[in-house]
PDB file of C-alpha atoms in Angstrom:
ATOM      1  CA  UNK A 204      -3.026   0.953  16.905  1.00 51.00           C
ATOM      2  CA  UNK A 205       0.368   0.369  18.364  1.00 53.00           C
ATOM      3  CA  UNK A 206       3.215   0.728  15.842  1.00 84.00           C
ATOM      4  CA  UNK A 207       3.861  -1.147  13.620  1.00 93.00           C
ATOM      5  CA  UNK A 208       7.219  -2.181  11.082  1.00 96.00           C
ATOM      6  CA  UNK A 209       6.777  -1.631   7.587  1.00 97.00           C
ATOM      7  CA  UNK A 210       7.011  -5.764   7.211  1.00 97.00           C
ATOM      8  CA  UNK A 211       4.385  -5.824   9.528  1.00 97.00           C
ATOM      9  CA  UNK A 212       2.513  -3.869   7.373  1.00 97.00           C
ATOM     10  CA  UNK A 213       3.231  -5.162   4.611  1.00 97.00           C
ATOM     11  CA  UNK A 214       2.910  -8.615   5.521  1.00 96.00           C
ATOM     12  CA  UNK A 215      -0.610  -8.649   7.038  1.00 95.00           C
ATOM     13  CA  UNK A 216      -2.234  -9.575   4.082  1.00 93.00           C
ATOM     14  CA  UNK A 217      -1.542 -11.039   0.422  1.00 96.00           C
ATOM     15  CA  UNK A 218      -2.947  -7.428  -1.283  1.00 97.00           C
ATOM     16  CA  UNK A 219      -2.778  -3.992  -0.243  1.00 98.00           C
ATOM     17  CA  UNK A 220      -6.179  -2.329  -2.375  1.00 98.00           C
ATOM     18  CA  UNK A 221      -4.985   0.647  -3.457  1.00 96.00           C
ATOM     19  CA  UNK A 222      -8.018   2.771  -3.192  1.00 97.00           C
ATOM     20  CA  UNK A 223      -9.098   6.112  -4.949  1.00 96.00           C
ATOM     21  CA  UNK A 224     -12.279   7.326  -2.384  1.00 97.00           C
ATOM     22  CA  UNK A 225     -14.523   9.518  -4.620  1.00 96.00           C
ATOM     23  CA  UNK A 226     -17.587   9.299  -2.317  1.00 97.00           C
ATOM     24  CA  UNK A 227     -16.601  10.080   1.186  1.00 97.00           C
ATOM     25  CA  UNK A 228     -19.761   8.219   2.605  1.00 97.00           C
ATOM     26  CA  UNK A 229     -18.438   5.228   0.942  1.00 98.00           C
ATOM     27  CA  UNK A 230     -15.160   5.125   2.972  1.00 98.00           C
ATOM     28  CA  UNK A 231     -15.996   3.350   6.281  1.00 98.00           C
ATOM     29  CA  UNK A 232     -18.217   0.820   4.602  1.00 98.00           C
ATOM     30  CA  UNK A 233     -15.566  -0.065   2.197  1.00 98.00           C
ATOM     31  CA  UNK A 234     -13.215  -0.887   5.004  1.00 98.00           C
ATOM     32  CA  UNK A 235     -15.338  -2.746   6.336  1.00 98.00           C
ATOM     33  CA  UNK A 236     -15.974  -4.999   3.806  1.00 98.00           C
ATOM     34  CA  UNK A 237     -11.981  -5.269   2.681  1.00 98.00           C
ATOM     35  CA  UNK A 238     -11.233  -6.119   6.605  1.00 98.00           C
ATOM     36  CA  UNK A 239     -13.969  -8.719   7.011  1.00 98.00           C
ATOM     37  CA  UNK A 240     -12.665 -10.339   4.123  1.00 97.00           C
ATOM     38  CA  UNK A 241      -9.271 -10.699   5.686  1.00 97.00           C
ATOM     39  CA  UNK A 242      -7.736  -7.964   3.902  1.00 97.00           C
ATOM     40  CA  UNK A 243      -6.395  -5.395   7.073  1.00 97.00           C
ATOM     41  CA  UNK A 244      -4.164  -3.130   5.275  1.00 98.00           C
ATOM     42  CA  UNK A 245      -5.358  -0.453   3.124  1.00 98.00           C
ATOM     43  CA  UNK A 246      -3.710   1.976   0.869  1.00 98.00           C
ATOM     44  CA  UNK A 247      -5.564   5.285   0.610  1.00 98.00           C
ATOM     45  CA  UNK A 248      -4.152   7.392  -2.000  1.00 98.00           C
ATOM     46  CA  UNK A 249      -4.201  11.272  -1.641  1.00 98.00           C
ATOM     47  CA  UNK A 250      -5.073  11.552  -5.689  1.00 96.00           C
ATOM     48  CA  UNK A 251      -9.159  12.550  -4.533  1.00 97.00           C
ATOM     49  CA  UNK A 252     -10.061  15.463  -2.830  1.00 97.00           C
ATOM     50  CA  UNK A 253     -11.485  13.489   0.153  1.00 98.00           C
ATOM     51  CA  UNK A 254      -8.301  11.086   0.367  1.00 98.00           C
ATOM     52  CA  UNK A 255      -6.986  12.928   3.720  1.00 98.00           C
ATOM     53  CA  UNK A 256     -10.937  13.296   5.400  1.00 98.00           C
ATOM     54  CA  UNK A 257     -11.319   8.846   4.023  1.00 98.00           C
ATOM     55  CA  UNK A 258      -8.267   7.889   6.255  1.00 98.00           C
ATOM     56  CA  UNK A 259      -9.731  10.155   9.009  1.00 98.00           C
ATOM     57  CA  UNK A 260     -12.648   8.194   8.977  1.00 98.00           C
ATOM     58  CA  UNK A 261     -11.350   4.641   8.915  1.00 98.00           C
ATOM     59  CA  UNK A 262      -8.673   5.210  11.277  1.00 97.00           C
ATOM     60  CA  UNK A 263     -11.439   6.237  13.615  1.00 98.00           C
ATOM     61  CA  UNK A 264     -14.309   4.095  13.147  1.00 98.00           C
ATOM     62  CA  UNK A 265     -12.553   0.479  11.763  1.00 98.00           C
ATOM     63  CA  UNK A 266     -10.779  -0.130  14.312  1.00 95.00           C
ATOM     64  CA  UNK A 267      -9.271  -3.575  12.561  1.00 96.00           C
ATOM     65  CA  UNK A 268      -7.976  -1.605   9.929  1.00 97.00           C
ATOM     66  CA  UNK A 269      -4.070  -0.721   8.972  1.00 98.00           C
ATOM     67  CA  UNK A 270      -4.867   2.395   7.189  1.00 98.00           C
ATOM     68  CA  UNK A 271      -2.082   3.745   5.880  1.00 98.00           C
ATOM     69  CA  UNK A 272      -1.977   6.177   2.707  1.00 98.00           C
ATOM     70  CA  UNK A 273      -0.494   6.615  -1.022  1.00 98.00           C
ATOM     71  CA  UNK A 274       0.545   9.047  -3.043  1.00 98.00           C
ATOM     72  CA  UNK A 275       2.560  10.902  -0.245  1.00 98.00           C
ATOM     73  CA  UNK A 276       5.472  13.346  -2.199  1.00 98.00           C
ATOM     74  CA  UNK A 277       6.383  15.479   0.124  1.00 98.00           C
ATOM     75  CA  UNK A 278       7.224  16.418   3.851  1.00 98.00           C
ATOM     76  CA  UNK A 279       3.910  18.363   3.899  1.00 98.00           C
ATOM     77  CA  UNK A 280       1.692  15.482   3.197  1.00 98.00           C
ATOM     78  CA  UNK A 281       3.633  12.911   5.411  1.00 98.00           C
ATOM     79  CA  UNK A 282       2.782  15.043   7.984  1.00 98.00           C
ATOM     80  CA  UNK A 283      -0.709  15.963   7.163  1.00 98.00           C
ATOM     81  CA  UNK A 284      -1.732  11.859   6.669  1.00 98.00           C
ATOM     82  CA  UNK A 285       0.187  11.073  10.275  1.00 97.00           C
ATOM     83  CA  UNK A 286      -2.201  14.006  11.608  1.00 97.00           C
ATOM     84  CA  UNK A 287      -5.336  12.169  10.154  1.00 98.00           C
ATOM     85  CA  UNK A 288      -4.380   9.142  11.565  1.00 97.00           C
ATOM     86  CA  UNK A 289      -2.591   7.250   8.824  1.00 98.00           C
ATOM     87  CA  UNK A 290      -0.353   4.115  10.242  1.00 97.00           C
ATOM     88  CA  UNK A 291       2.247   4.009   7.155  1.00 98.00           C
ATOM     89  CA  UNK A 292       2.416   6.279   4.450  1.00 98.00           C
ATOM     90  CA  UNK A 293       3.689   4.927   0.551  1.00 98.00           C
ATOM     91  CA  UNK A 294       4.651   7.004  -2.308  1.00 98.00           C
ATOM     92  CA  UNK A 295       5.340   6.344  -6.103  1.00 97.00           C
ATOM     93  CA  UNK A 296       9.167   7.930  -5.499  1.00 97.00           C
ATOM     94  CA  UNK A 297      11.939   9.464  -2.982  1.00 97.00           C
ATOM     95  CA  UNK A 298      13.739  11.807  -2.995  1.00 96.00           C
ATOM     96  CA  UNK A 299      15.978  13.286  -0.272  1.00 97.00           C
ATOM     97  CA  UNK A 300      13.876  15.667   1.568  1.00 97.00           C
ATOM     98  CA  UNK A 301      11.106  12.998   1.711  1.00 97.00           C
ATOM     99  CA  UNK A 302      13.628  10.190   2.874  1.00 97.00           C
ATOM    100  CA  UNK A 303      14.583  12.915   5.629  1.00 97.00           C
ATOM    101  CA  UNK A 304      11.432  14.080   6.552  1.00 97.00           C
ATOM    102  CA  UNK A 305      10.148  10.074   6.885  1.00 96.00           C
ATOM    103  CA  UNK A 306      13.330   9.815   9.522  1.00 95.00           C
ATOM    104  CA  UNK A 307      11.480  12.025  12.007  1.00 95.00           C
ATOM    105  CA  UNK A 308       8.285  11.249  11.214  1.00 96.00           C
ATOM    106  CA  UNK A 309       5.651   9.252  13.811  1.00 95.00           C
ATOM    107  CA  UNK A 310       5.208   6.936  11.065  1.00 97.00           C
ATOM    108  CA  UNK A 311       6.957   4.742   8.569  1.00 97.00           C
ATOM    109  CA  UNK A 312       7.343   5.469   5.163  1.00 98.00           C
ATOM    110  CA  UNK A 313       7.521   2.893   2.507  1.00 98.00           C
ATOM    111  CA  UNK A 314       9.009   4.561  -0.776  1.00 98.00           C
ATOM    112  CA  UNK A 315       8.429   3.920  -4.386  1.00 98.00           C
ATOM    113  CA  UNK A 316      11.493   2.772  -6.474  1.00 98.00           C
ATOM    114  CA  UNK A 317      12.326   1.449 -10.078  1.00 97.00           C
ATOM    115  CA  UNK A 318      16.167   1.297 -10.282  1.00 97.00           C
ATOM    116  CA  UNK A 319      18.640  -0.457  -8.579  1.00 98.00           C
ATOM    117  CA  UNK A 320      20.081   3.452  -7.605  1.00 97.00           C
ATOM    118  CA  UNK A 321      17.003   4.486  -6.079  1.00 97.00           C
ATOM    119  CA  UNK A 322      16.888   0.906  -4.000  1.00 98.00           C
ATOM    120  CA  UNK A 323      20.678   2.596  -3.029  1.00 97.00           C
ATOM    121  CA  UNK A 324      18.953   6.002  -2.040  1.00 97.00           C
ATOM    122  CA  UNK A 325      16.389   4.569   0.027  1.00 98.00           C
ATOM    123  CA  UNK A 326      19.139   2.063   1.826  1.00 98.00           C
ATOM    124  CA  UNK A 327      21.296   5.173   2.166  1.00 97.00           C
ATOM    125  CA  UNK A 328      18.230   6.499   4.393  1.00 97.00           C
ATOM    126  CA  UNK A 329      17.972   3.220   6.747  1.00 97.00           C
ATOM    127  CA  UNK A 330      14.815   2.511   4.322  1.00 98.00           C
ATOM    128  CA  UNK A 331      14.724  -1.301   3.333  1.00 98.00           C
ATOM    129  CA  UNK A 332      11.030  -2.002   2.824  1.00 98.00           C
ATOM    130  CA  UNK A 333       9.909  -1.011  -0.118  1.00 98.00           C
ATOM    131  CA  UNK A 334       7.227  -0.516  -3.158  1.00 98.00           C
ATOM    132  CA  UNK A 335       8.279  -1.458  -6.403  1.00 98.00           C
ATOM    133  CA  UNK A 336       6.315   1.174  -8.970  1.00 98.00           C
ATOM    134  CA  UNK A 337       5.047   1.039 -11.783  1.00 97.00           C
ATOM    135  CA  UNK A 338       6.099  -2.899 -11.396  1.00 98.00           C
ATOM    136  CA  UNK A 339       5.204  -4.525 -14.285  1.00 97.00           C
ATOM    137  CA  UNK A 340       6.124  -1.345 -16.437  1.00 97.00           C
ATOM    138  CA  UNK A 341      10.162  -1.715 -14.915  1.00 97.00           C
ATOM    139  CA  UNK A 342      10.117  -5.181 -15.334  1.00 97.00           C
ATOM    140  CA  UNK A 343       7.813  -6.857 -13.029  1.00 98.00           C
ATOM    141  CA  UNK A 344       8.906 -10.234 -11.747  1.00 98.00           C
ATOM    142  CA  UNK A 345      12.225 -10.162 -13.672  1.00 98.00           C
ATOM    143  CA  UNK A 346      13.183  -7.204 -11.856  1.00 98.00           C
ATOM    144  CA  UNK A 347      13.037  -8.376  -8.858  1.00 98.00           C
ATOM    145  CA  UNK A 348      14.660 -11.429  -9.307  1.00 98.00           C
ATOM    146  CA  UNK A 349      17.376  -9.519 -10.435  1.00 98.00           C
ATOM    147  CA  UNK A 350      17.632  -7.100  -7.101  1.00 98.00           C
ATOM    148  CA  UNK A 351      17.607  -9.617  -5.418  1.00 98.00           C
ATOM    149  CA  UNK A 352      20.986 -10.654  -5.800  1.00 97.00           C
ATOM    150  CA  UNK A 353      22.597  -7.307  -4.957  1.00 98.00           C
ATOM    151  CA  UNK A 354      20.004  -6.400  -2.371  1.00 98.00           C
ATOM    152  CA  UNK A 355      18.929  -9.793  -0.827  1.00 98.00           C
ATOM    153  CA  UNK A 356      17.734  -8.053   2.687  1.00 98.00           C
ATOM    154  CA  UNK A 357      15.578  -5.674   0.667  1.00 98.00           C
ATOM    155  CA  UNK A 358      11.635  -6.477   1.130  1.00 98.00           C
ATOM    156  CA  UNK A 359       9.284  -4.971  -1.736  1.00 98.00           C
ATOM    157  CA  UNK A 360       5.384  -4.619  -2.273  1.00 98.00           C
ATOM    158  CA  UNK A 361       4.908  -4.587  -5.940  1.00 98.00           C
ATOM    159  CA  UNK A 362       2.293  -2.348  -7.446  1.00 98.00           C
ATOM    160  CA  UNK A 363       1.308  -1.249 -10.731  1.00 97.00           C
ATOM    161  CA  UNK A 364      -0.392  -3.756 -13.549  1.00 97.00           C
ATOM    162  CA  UNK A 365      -0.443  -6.604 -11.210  1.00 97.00           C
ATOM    163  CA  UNK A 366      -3.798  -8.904 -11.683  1.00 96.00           C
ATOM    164  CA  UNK A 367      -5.247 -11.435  -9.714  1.00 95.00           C
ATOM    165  CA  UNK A 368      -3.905 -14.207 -12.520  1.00 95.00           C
ATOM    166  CA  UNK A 369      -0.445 -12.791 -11.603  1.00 96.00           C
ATOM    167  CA  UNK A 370      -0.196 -11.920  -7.993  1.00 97.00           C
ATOM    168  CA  UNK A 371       0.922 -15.670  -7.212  1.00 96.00           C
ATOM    169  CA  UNK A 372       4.114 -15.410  -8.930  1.00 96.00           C
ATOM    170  CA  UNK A 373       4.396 -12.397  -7.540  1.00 97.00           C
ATOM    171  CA  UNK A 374       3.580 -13.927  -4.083  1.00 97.00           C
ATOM    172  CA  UNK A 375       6.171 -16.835  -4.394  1.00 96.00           C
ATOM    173  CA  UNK A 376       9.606 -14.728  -4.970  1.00 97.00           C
ATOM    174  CA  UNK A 377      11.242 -14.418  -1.887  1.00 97.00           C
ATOM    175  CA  UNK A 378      11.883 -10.686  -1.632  1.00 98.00           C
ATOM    176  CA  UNK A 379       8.335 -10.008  -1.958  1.00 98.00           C
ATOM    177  CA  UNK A 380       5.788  -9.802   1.138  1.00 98.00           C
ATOM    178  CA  UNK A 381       2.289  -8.801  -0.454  1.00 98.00           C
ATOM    179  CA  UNK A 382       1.204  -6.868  -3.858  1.00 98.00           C
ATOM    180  CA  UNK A 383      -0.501  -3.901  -4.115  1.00 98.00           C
ATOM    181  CA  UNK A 384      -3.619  -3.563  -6.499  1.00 95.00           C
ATOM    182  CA  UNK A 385      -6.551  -1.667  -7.604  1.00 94.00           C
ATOM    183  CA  UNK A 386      -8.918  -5.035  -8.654  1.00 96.00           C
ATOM    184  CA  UNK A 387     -10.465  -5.007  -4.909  1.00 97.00           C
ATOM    185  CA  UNK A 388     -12.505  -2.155  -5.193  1.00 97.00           C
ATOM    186  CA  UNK A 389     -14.050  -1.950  -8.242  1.00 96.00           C
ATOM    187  CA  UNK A 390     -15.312   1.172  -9.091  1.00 95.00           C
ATOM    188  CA  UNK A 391     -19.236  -0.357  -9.972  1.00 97.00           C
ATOM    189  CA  UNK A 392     -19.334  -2.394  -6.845  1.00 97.00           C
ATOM    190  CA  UNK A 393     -18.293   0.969  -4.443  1.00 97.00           C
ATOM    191  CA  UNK A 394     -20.787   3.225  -6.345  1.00 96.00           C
ATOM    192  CA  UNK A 395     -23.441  -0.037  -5.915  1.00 97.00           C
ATOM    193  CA  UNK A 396     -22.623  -0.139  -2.164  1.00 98.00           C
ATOM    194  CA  UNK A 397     -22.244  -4.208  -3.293  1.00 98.00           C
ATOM    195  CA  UNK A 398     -19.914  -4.895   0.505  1.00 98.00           C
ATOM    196  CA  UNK A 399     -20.925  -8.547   0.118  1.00 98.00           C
ATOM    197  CA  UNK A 400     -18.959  -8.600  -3.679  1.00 98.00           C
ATOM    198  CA  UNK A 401     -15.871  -6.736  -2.049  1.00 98.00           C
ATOM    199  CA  UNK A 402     -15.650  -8.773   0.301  1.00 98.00           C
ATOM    200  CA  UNK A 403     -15.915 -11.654  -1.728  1.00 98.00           C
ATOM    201  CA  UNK A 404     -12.986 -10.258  -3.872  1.00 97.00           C
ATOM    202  CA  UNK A 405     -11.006  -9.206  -0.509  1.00 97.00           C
ATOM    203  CA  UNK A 406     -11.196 -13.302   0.661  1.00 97.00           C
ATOM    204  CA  UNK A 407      -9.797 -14.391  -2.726  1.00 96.00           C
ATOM    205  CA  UNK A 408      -6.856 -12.068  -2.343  1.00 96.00           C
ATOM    206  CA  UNK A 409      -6.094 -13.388   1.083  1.00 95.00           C
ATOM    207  CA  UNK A 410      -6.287 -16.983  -0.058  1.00 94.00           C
ATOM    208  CA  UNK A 411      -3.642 -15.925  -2.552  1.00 92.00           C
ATOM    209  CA  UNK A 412      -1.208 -16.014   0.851  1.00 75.00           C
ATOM    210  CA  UNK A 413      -1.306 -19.786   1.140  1.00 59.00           C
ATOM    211  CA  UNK A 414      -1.860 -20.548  -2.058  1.00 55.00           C
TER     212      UNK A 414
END
């Protein structure tokens, strides 16, 4: 896949699922499902053990997929996710050697921030895309309504406590191009193998884009 802009990423669907693989044999299916449903990008998060191997897989074999991965904190696993195949990379914070290490990196890094001086850091790095975390535990909506005066040009996927009953507000401010979320994959439906319910859940989440 050619590269891509963190909007671009960010703004190829209404959710980014952000997905903890357990079951390696799960992984491809799962995209599958979440792309067919009109979902594209997908947040794998490095928190299981087969995290790095699941965005191997689906960068290979769904080829309609924007794999990208979470939970990146440090140069090491920006690196090791770009390696695997990865598109984007996200993580909960930044710090400086990150921010540096995502300036000469193959792919883009979309940071995790909470306060208006870590929206600074990330600006002060040329980074103005990013992931507001834990959102609704900083402030949710509020919060960015109020960075959006100081940082108008500043473009955030909120994630953390946001439900399908909220996403549309979330949707409508105008700093915000998608949500991130954990309510795609449901932890039942992967271990079922139930692609058709996924999916189901992945074509409500895109309908939240023109909603």
């Amino acid at each position: 896949m050619s590269l891509l802009t963190p909007r671009e990423i960010l703004s190829a669907g209404a959710v980014i699922p952000v997905m903890a693989i357990h079951d390696l044999d799960t992984a491809v299916d799962l995209a599958h499902a979440l792309v067919e449903g009109g979902i594209p990008t997908l947040e794998i998060t490095l928190r299981t053990p087969v995290g790095l191997e699941a965005i191997r897989r689906i960068a290979k074999e769904v080829p309609d997929a924007i794999v990208g991965a979470g939970t990146v904190i440090n140069p090491e696993q920006l690196q090791a996710v770009a390696d695997a195949g990865a598109v984007f990379a996200i993580s909960p914070g930044l710090h400086p050697t990150l921010a540096e290490a995502a300036a000469d990196s193959s792919i883009p890094l979309i940071p995790g921030v909470a306060t208006p001086s870590e929206v600074q850091l990330a600006l002060e790095f040329g980074i103005d895309t990013l992931k507001l975390f834990p959102a609704e535990a900083v402030g949710g909506k509020a919060m960015l309504k109020a960075l959006y005066g100081p940082y108008a040009d500043v473009r955030f996927c909120p994630t953390g406590g946001i439900t399908p009953a909220t996403a549309p507000d979330y949707l409508a401010l105008p700093n915000v191009l998608c949500v991130g979320g954990s309510w795609l994959t449901p932890k039942t439906a992967v271990q079922n193998r139930d692609w058709a319910s996924i999916t189901k859940l992945a074509q409500e989440a895109a309908a939240l884009k023109t909603a």
